[in-house]
Every structure is written in C-alpha cells, then in structure tokens.
Amino acid sequence: VISHFPNHVELTRKDLMVKNIKRYRKDLDKEGNPLAEKDENGRYIHLDFIPQTFMLPADYNLFVEEFRKNPNTTWIMKPCGKARGVGIFLVNKLSQLKKWSRDSKTSNFTPPTSKDTYVISKYIDNPLLIGGKKFDLRLYVLVTSFRPLKCYLFRLGFARFCTVKYNASINELDNMFVHLTNVSIQKQGDDYNNVHGGKWTVQNLRLFLEGTRGKEVTDRLFDEMQWQIVHSLKAVAGGISNDRHCFECYGYDIIIDDNLKPWLIEVNASPSLTSTTSSDRIMKYKLINDVINIVIPPGQVPDVRWNKIPAKEHLGNFDVLYDEELAQQDVMGGDPRKLGPGTFRGKRDGSRPSPATWK
C-alpha cells in the first residue's frame, strides 16, 4: 500500500490544479452541462471557487492586460514548487513584478522550468475576520480511488489564524503576519501563542458562525466547501494514475470571504503531521489512525482484491464524502447544483451533502 498516487501533482501543484479545474469547467461547458452555467459577466455560477489565476512567466502578457483593467487590485504571488509560505509575496503594482523578474535574473536565474513557475492570483482582500484577524481552514480529505472516485472527509479539521490583525493598506502588504496563516510563518512572530497555536477546531468555528451569522447561511457555507472539494477531485480524476495499491490524504486549504463564500486556495500532498500543541497532537494521531483503519483491511494483508471500502465502524472520524459507484445508482433530477453523473453518499435524491457531516 502506497500513500501517494503516482502523479498526484495534477492536484497538488498550484499551477496544475488551476489548469485542471479550468479545463474541467470548459469541458462541462462544451457538453452543455448546467454546472457550467455562467452569469451575465461570464463568471461561472456553480464552479467559481478558485481566485482568478495566471501562470508566470507563461501568462505574463495576459496578466498585464487584466491588471490594467483593474489597477487597484492586489495580487498574491506563489512559487508552484514550494510550501509553508516560502517565496510568497503580495503585489499591487506592475513595477513590483518587474523588479522581481530583474532580481531573479541577477540571482543566477535560469530559463524557466517547472520548478521556476509561479502562479499569481487575485488576492482575497475581503477575508472573513474573527477578532479582527484573518484565518483559513485546513481540511483533510482521504482519497482511496479516483476511478471510481471514493473520498472521505475528516471531521476534525481546523482554522489557522494570523497573529496580527488584518489591515489591507498598502503599508502592510509586506507584513506576512497579517496575510499568511501558515503556522511555519506565524510561530516566528512575537504574538504567537504556544498553548493554542492560533487554531480553532472546525466545530468551534461552526458554532461561532451559527451564533453570529445564523444556522442557515452557515449550513450553506459548509455545504459549499464539500461541493468544492468533490469537484476539484472530479477535475483531476481523469488525469490521475489510479493505481489500486495507492491512497492519499490531502490537506485542503480554503479561505472564506466576508460574504461567507469559500475559496479553494491549494491542495497539499503531504500535509504536516508534526504537532505544535497537545490538542494538535491528539487530532493528528486520530487522523493517522483513522486513515490506516480505512485503507488496510482489518486483520488482513492488503492485496489487489481489497477494494478499500471499510465497514462503517472503521471510518472513525471520517465520513464518506463521495462514492461514485453509489452515485451512479442514483437518478438525477433537473437541479443544476446536482453533481451530474453522481451524488453524495446517503443523499439518494442527488442533492448536495448534508451539513451534518461537520457536526
């Protein structure tokens, strides 16, 4: 049993994830699938869940054209092959990007390769704030098969908070303690708390939002996040080498804006399993234990006949998020929000997943 699919980078490299989701939307559009419906401004109504993104240097001219249409927009630049916030910076002037390009060339810059590729995305400059601070979500998703798609959502995800209150002014663009939630960055700050590590559980976040925004909109938010996860996996399913010996636990990073709209930021192939607090250690122990219980048959040695469909009592803190084999048995209605050829397990009418998954 191997803990990665051979070409998982189709989902976990920032540029390839964006490329695959864009292609997925275009393919659905060509098919006339109502999931690809657009509004009067040409934006996808149901599949608009990644920020507008360009690949650099390949899309530089397209980016400049877009930048000049909206010169007051802030963008975030990320190297595709790095993690933990390394190499990320914010841009609100073209001159900053040109300076970066010049600095790269004077620092033994070599011709662009896959490792040199960057993505530049429209920065979510209206994040939902709690206590005045920006946060994002780290959610764990276990995939045991891409064809047919079988995925599980871990209930014990968490929110990661910045240590410094959010400030969108240009004077704070370089302050990563304001803008980046990565623990590897935040723990270097003077305000980092070693007791709670700047984290909330997903359950506590949900309770807070139900109390401040209402249960209905909170249900819709968590419902939407599940929707995004499933469709990001569907977007890459055709390009992933579906080896039956493989499984993978992904770390999904999602940010919520002040309209309670979730945005998929990136997917991590090797989410950190190190712990910064005692509660973090307990949660990650449960994660590892539950993954093993799902992918390894009880009291047996895995072989090609093991289909990795565990009994309900072996799911632990995971819930079945999507099972394509079950989905194909469902009869779909006309609701464009339904998942086309599939549906979420347990929702026989083909509607979106039950928010109970998160409770």
Short mmCIF file of C-alpha atoms in Angstrom, two decimals:
data_model
loop_
_atom_site.label_atom_id
_atom_site.label_comp_id
_atom_site.label_asym_id
_atom_site.label_seq_id
_atom_site.Cartn_x
_atom_site.Cartn_y
_atom_site.Cartn_z
CA VAL A 1 0.00 0.00 0.00
CA ILE A 2 1.47 3.34 -1.10
CA SER A 3 0.45 6.68 0.44
CA HIS A 4 0.56 8.73 -2.78
CA PHE A 5 -0.90 8.36 -6.25
CA PRO A 6 1.86 8.39 -8.91
CA ASN A 7 1.02 11.77 -10.45
CA HIS A 8 -0.78 13.48 -7.59
CA VAL A 9 0.84 16.74 -8.72
CA GLU A 10 -2.11 17.19 -11.09
CA LEU A 11 -3.98 18.22 -7.94
CA THR A 12 -1.26 19.31 -5.55
CA ARG A 13 0.90 21.62 -7.69
CA LYS A 14 -0.64 25.07 -7.62
CA ASP A 15 -0.39 25.65 -11.37
CA LEU A 16 -1.61 22.20 -12.40
CA MET A 17 -4.57 22.33 -10.03
CA VAL A 18 -5.72 25.61 -11.57
CA LYS A 19 -5.14 24.33 -15.10
CA ASN A 20 -7.16 21.17 -14.45
CA ILE A 21 -10.07 23.00 -12.84
CA LYS A 22 -10.19 25.47 -15.74
CA ARG A 23 -10.18 22.59 -18.22
CA TYR A 24 -12.89 20.78 -16.25
CA ARG A 25 -15.14 23.84 -16.43
CA LYS A 26 -14.54 24.25 -20.16
CA ASP A 27 -15.28 20.57 -20.82
CA LEU A 28 -18.57 20.81 -18.93
CA ASP A 29 -19.39 23.98 -20.84
CA LYS A 30 -18.77 22.25 -24.19
CA GLU A 31 -21.05 19.40 -23.11
CA GLY A 32 -23.78 21.89 -22.29
CA ASN A 33 -23.75 20.73 -18.69
CA PRO A 34 -25.78 23.13 -16.50
CA LEU A 35 -23.00 23.00 -13.90
CA ALA A 36 -21.02 25.25 -16.26
CA GLU A 37 -23.73 27.92 -16.35
CA LYS A 38 -22.39 31.50 -16.37
CA ASP A 39 -23.82 34.83 -15.30
CA GLU A 40 -24.13 37.94 -17.46
CA ASN A 41 -20.49 38.82 -16.71
CA GLY A 42 -19.21 35.46 -17.91
CA ARG A 43 -18.45 34.12 -14.42
CA TYR A 44 -19.29 30.55 -13.54
CA ILE A 45 -22.29 30.43 -11.23
CA HIS A 46 -21.67 26.99 -9.73
CA LEU A 47 -17.95 26.42 -10.31
CA ASP A 48 -16.44 29.77 -9.38
CA PHE A 49 -14.38 28.54 -6.44
CA ILE A 50 -10.77 29.42 -7.29
CA PRO A 51 -9.47 33.01 -7.47
CA GLN A 52 -8.57 34.33 -10.91
CA THR A 53 -5.08 32.98 -11.53
CA PHE A 54 -2.31 33.26 -14.12
CA MET A 55 0.87 31.22 -14.59
CA LEU A 56 4.13 33.12 -14.79
CA PRO A 57 6.12 33.59 -16.89
CA ALA A 58 3.86 31.89 -19.50
CA ASP A 59 0.78 34.09 -18.92
CA TYR A 60 2.60 37.34 -18.22
CA ASN A 61 1.01 39.31 -21.07
CA LEU A 62 -2.48 38.08 -20.15
CA PHE A 63 -1.86 39.05 -16.55
CA VAL A 64 -0.70 42.55 -17.51
CA GLU A 65 -3.84 43.01 -19.60
CA GLU A 66 -6.04 42.00 -16.66
CA PHE A 67 -4.03 44.10 -14.21
CA ARG A 68 -4.52 47.24 -16.29
CA LYS A 69 -8.29 46.67 -16.34
CA ASN A 70 -8.34 46.71 -12.53
CA PRO A 71 -5.23 48.62 -11.40
CA ASN A 72 -6.34 48.85 -7.76
CA THR A 73 -6.44 45.08 -7.27
CA THR A 74 -3.96 43.28 -5.04
CA TRP A 75 -2.45 40.00 -6.25
CA ILE A 76 -0.58 37.24 -4.44
CA MET A 77 2.46 35.57 -6.00
CA LYS A 78 3.39 31.98 -5.10
CA PRO A 79 6.12 29.62 -6.33
CA CYS A 80 4.49 26.42 -7.57
CA GLY A 81 7.02 24.00 -6.15
CA LYS A 82 7.30 25.31 -2.60
CA ALA A 83 5.23 25.11 0.59
CA ARG A 84 4.85 26.57 4.10
CA GLY A 85 4.59 30.11 2.78
CA VAL A 86 8.10 30.15 1.28
CA GLY A 87 8.56 32.68 -1.53
CA ILE A 88 5.08 34.22 -1.29
CA PHE A 89 4.58 37.97 -1.63
CA LEU A 90 1.81 40.44 -2.47
CA VAL A 91 1.75 42.73 -5.49
CA ASN A 92 -0.31 45.84 -6.20
CA LYS A 93 1.93 47.47 -8.81
CA LEU A 94 3.38 46.12 -12.04
CA SER A 95 6.71 47.65 -11.09
CA GLN A 96 6.93 45.18 -8.18
CA LEU A 97 6.58 42.29 -10.59
CA LYS A 98 9.19 43.73 -12.94
CA LYS A 99 11.58 44.16 -10.01
CA TRP A 100 11.02 40.53 -9.04
CA SER A 101 11.81 39.47 -12.61
CA ARG A 102 15.01 41.55 -12.66
CA ASP A 103 16.09 40.23 -9.27
CA SER A 104 15.52 36.68 -10.46
CA LYS A 105 17.70 37.24 -13.50
CA THR A 106 20.52 38.76 -11.47
CA SER A 107 20.39 35.88 -8.97
CA ASN A 108 21.72 33.25 -11.37
CA PHE A 109 18.25 32.99 -12.88
CA THR A 110 17.98 30.09 -15.31
CA PRO A 111 15.47 29.64 -18.13
CA PRO A 112 12.01 28.82 -16.77
CA THR A 113 11.47 25.21 -15.74
CA SER A 114 8.60 23.58 -13.91
CA LYS A 115 10.30 24.43 -10.63
CA ASP A 116 10.60 28.10 -11.59
CA THR A 117 6.92 28.51 -12.41
CA TYR A 118 4.87 30.88 -10.27
CA VAL A 119 1.16 31.46 -10.00
CA ILE A 120 -0.23 34.91 -9.42
CA SER A 121 -3.79 35.02 -8.12
CA LYS A 122 -6.26 37.73 -7.28
CA TYR A 123 -5.84 38.25 -3.55
CA ILE A 124 -8.94 37.69 -1.41
CA ASP A 125 -8.70 41.13 0.20
CA ASN A 126 -12.05 40.88 1.98
CA PRO A 127 -11.46 37.82 4.17
CA LEU A 128 -13.87 36.91 6.93
CA LEU A 129 -12.27 38.17 10.14
CA ILE A 130 -12.67 36.87 13.67
CA GLY A 131 -11.29 39.12 16.36
CA GLY A 132 -10.03 41.30 13.52
CA LYS A 133 -7.71 38.55 12.28
CA LYS A 134 -7.55 36.64 9.04
CA PHE A 135 -7.78 32.84 9.05
CA ASP A 136 -8.09 29.92 6.69
CA LEU A 137 -9.19 26.30 7.00
CA ARG A 138 -7.10 23.14 6.78
CA LEU A 139 -9.35 20.19 5.92
CA TYR A 140 -8.20 16.60 5.45
CA VAL A 141 -9.56 14.55 2.58
CA LEU A 142 -8.71 10.89 2.06
CA VAL A 143 -8.97 9.51 -1.49
CA THR A 144 -8.81 5.75 -1.92
CA SER A 145 -9.72 5.70 -5.62
CA PHE A 146 -10.06 8.22 -8.44
CA ARG A 147 -11.82 5.87 -10.90
CA PRO A 148 -14.38 5.36 -9.50
CA LEU A 149 -13.95 8.33 -7.19
CA LYS A 150 -14.11 7.48 -3.49
CA CYS A 151 -13.25 10.16 -0.97
CA TYR A 152 -13.69 10.75 2.75
CA LEU A 153 -13.76 13.97 4.77
CA PHE A 154 -12.12 14.15 8.22
CA ARG A 155 -14.36 15.91 10.75
CA LEU A 156 -11.53 17.30 12.88
CA GLY A 157 -10.09 19.98 10.61
CA PHE A 158 -9.07 23.35 11.99
CA ALA A 159 -8.88 27.07 11.33
CA ARG A 160 -5.43 28.75 11.36
CA PHE A 161 -5.28 32.38 12.46
CA CYS A 162 -2.81 35.15 11.80
CA THR A 163 -1.26 36.68 14.91
CA VAL A 164 -1.63 40.29 13.76
CA LYS A 165 -4.96 42.00 12.99
CA TYR A 166 -5.83 42.30 9.32
CA ASN A 167 -5.02 45.53 7.55
CA ALA A 168 -5.50 45.85 3.79
CA SER A 169 -3.49 49.06 3.46
CA ILE A 170 -0.51 49.10 1.12
CA ASN A 171 1.73 49.79 4.10
CA GLU A 172 1.07 46.27 5.39
CA LEU A 173 1.46 44.34 2.12
CA ASP A 174 4.86 43.03 3.20
CA ASN A 175 3.71 42.01 6.68
CA MET A 176 3.26 38.25 6.39
CA PHE A 177 1.99 38.03 9.99
CA VAL A 178 -1.08 39.89 8.68
CA HIS A 179 -1.63 38.00 5.43
CA LEU A 180 -0.28 34.41 5.64
CA THR A 181 -1.81 31.91 8.04
CA ASN A 182 0.94 29.28 7.70
CA VAL A 183 1.98 28.09 11.17
CA SER A 184 5.61 27.95 10.00
CA ILE A 185 5.43 31.73 9.50
CA GLN A 186 3.15 32.75 12.37
CA LYS A 187 5.19 30.93 15.03
CA GLN A 188 8.12 33.22 14.25
CA GLY A 189 6.12 36.25 15.41
CA ASP A 190 6.19 37.80 18.87
CA ASP A 191 2.43 37.31 19.30
CA TYR A 192 2.36 33.56 18.61
CA ASN A 193 0.62 31.58 21.36
CA ASN A 194 2.24 28.21 22.09
CA VAL A 195 -0.77 26.96 24.05
CA HIS A 196 -3.44 27.02 21.34
CA GLY A 197 -1.15 27.58 18.36
CA GLY A 198 -3.52 30.12 16.82
CA LYS A 199 -6.00 27.37 15.89
CA TRP A 200 -9.71 26.68 16.27
CA THR A 201 -11.40 23.38 15.57
CA VAL A 202 -13.85 23.29 12.69
CA GLN A 203 -16.60 22.52 15.18
CA ASN A 204 -15.85 25.66 17.20
CA LEU A 205 -15.74 27.75 14.04
CA ARG A 206 -19.12 26.40 13.03
CA LEU A 207 -20.64 27.20 16.42
CA PHE A 208 -19.25 30.74 16.22
CA LEU A 209 -20.68 31.30 12.74
CA GLU A 210 -24.06 29.86 13.66
CA GLY A 211 -24.18 32.29 16.58
CA THR A 212 -23.05 35.34 14.62
CA ARG A 213 -24.34 34.72 11.08
CA GLY A 214 -27.14 32.20 11.57
CA LYS A 215 -27.52 28.49 11.05
CA GLU A 216 -28.92 28.58 7.52
CA VAL A 217 -26.04 30.53 5.97
CA THR A 218 -23.51 28.52 7.98
CA ASP A 219 -25.01 25.27 6.70
CA ARG A 220 -24.76 26.64 3.17
CA LEU A 221 -21.11 27.59 3.67
CA PHE A 222 -20.03 24.16 4.87
CA ASP A 223 -22.16 22.54 2.19
CA GLU A 224 -20.36 24.66 -0.41
CA MET A 225 -16.92 23.62 0.85
CA GLN A 226 -17.81 19.96 0.38
CA TRP A 227 -19.07 20.78 -3.10
CA GLN A 228 -15.74 22.42 -3.97
CA ILE A 229 -13.69 19.50 -2.67
CA VAL A 230 -15.61 16.95 -4.71
CA HIS A 231 -15.43 18.97 -7.92
CA SER A 232 -11.71 19.65 -7.52
CA LEU A 233 -11.22 15.87 -7.33
CA LYS A 234 -13.51 15.29 -10.31
CA ALA A 235 -11.45 17.84 -12.24
CA VAL A 236 -8.28 15.74 -11.93
CA ALA A 237 -9.77 12.23 -11.76
CA GLY A 238 -9.22 11.55 -15.46
CA GLY A 239 -5.55 12.50 -15.31
CA ILE A 240 -4.52 10.69 -12.14
CA SER A 241 -2.90 7.25 -12.44
CA ASN A 242 -5.43 5.22 -10.49
CA ASP A 243 -3.21 2.52 -9.01
CA ARG A 244 -5.24 0.21 -6.74
CA HIS A 245 -2.28 -0.03 -4.37
CA CYS A 246 -2.44 3.72 -3.68
CA PHE A 247 -4.32 6.07 -1.42
CA GLU A 248 -3.65 9.68 -0.46
CA CYS A 249 -4.58 12.04 2.34
CA TYR A 250 -4.71 15.63 1.10
CA GLY A 251 -4.64 18.85 3.07
CA TYR A 252 -7.17 21.27 1.57
CA ASP A 253 -6.64 24.97 2.28
CA ILE A 254 -9.80 27.07 1.98
CA ILE A 255 -10.34 30.73 2.81
CA ILE A 256 -13.73 32.31 3.50
CA ASP A 257 -14.51 35.88 2.44
CA ASP A 258 -16.75 38.29 4.35
CA ASN A 259 -19.72 37.24 2.21
CA LEU A 260 -19.26 33.70 3.55
CA LYS A 261 -18.09 32.48 0.16
CA PRO A 262 -15.36 29.82 0.39
CA TRP A 263 -12.39 29.85 -2.00
CA LEU A 264 -10.10 26.90 -2.66
CA ILE A 265 -6.53 28.14 -2.31
CA GLU A 266 -4.45 24.98 -2.71
CA VAL A 267 -4.25 21.26 -2.01
CA ASN A 268 -1.27 19.76 -0.19
CA ALA A 269 0.04 16.27 -0.96
CA SER A 270 1.99 15.97 2.28
CA PRO A 271 0.10 17.97 4.91
CA SER A 272 2.21 18.45 8.01
CA LEU A 273 1.76 15.77 10.64
CA THR A 274 4.00 17.48 13.17
CA SER A 275 2.18 18.94 16.15
CA THR A 276 2.57 22.35 17.76
CA THR A 277 0.15 21.84 20.66
CA SER A 278 -1.22 18.93 22.70
CA SER A 279 -4.63 19.16 21.00
CA ASP A 280 -2.89 19.22 17.63
CA ARG A 281 -1.03 16.04 18.55
CA ILE A 282 -4.23 14.25 19.56
CA MET A 283 -6.03 15.32 16.38
CA LYS A 284 -3.21 14.16 14.10
CA TYR A 285 -2.91 10.86 15.94
CA LYS A 286 -6.60 10.28 15.23
CA LEU A 287 -6.09 11.27 11.60
CA ILE A 288 -3.27 8.76 11.07
CA ASN A 289 -5.09 6.01 12.94
CA ASP A 290 -8.33 6.51 11.01
CA VAL A 291 -6.55 6.59 7.64
CA ILE A 292 -4.87 3.26 8.42
CA ASN A 293 -8.17 1.71 9.50
CA ILE A 294 -9.78 2.69 6.20
CA VAL A 295 -7.04 1.68 3.75
CA ILE A 296 -5.90 -1.56 5.42
CA PRO A 297 -8.41 -4.42 5.77
CA PRO A 298 -8.92 -5.42 9.41
CA GLY A 299 -6.65 -8.33 10.37
CA GLN A 300 -5.50 -8.86 6.80
CA VAL A 301 -2.72 -8.01 4.39
CA PRO A 302 -3.82 -5.63 1.59
CA ASP A 303 -3.78 -7.08 -1.92
CA VAL A 304 -5.25 -6.21 -5.30
CA ARG A 305 -8.62 -7.66 -4.28
CA TRP A 306 -9.01 -5.24 -1.37
CA ASN A 307 -11.38 -2.55 -2.60
CA LYS A 308 -10.80 -0.21 0.37
CA ILE A 309 -14.48 0.09 1.21
CA PRO A 310 -14.44 -0.13 5.00
CA ALA A 311 -17.29 -1.02 7.29
CA LYS A 312 -18.95 1.99 8.88
CA GLU A 313 -17.45 1.23 12.29
CA HIS A 314 -13.94 1.54 10.81
CA LEU A 315 -14.45 5.09 9.47
CA GLY A 316 -13.57 6.70 12.81
CA ASN A 317 -13.66 10.47 12.37
CA PHE A 318 -14.04 10.24 8.59
CA ASP A 319 -17.32 10.48 6.70
CA VAL A 320 -17.88 9.26 3.17
CA LEU A 321 -17.90 12.45 1.14
CA TYR A 322 -18.44 10.97 -2.32
CA ASP A 323 -18.75 7.45 -3.69
CA GLU A 324 -19.06 7.38 -7.46
CA GLU A 325 -20.23 3.77 -7.57
CA LEU A 326 -23.18 4.60 -5.35
CA ALA A 327 -23.71 7.85 -7.22
CA GLN A 328 -24.19 6.00 -10.50
CA GLN A 329 -27.13 4.18 -8.95
CA ASP A 330 -28.95 7.43 -8.23
CA VAL A 331 -31.49 9.02 -10.51
CA MET A 332 -30.66 12.67 -11.03
CA GLY A 333 -33.20 15.47 -11.17
CA GLY A 334 -33.01 18.75 -13.03
CA ASP A 335 -31.30 20.84 -10.38
CA PRO A 336 -28.09 22.29 -11.91
CA ARG A 337 -26.47 22.18 -8.49
CA LYS A 338 -26.64 18.38 -8.50
CA LEU A 339 -23.47 16.56 -9.33
CA GLY A 340 -24.31 15.38 -12.83
CA PRO A 341 -23.37 11.68 -13.03
CA GLY A 342 -23.05 11.33 -9.27
CA THR A 343 -24.22 12.39 -5.88
CA PHE A 344 -23.07 12.32 -2.31
CA ARG A 345 -23.49 9.08 -0.44
CA GLY A 346 -26.62 8.98 1.66
CA LYS A 347 -28.41 11.68 -0.34
CA ARG A 348 -30.44 9.47 -2.62
CA ASP A 349 -32.23 12.42 -4.20
CA GLY A 350 -28.94 13.70 -5.62
CA SER A 351 -28.83 16.91 -3.63
CA ARG A 352 -25.75 18.39 -2.04
CA PRO A 353 -24.23 16.74 1.05
CA SER A 354 -25.83 17.03 4.45
CA PRO A 355 -24.23 19.65 6.70
CA ALA A 356 -24.44 17.02 9.46
CA THR A 357 -21.06 15.79 8.24
CA TRP A 358 -19.45 18.71 10.05
CA LYS A 359 -21.26 18.44 13.36
#
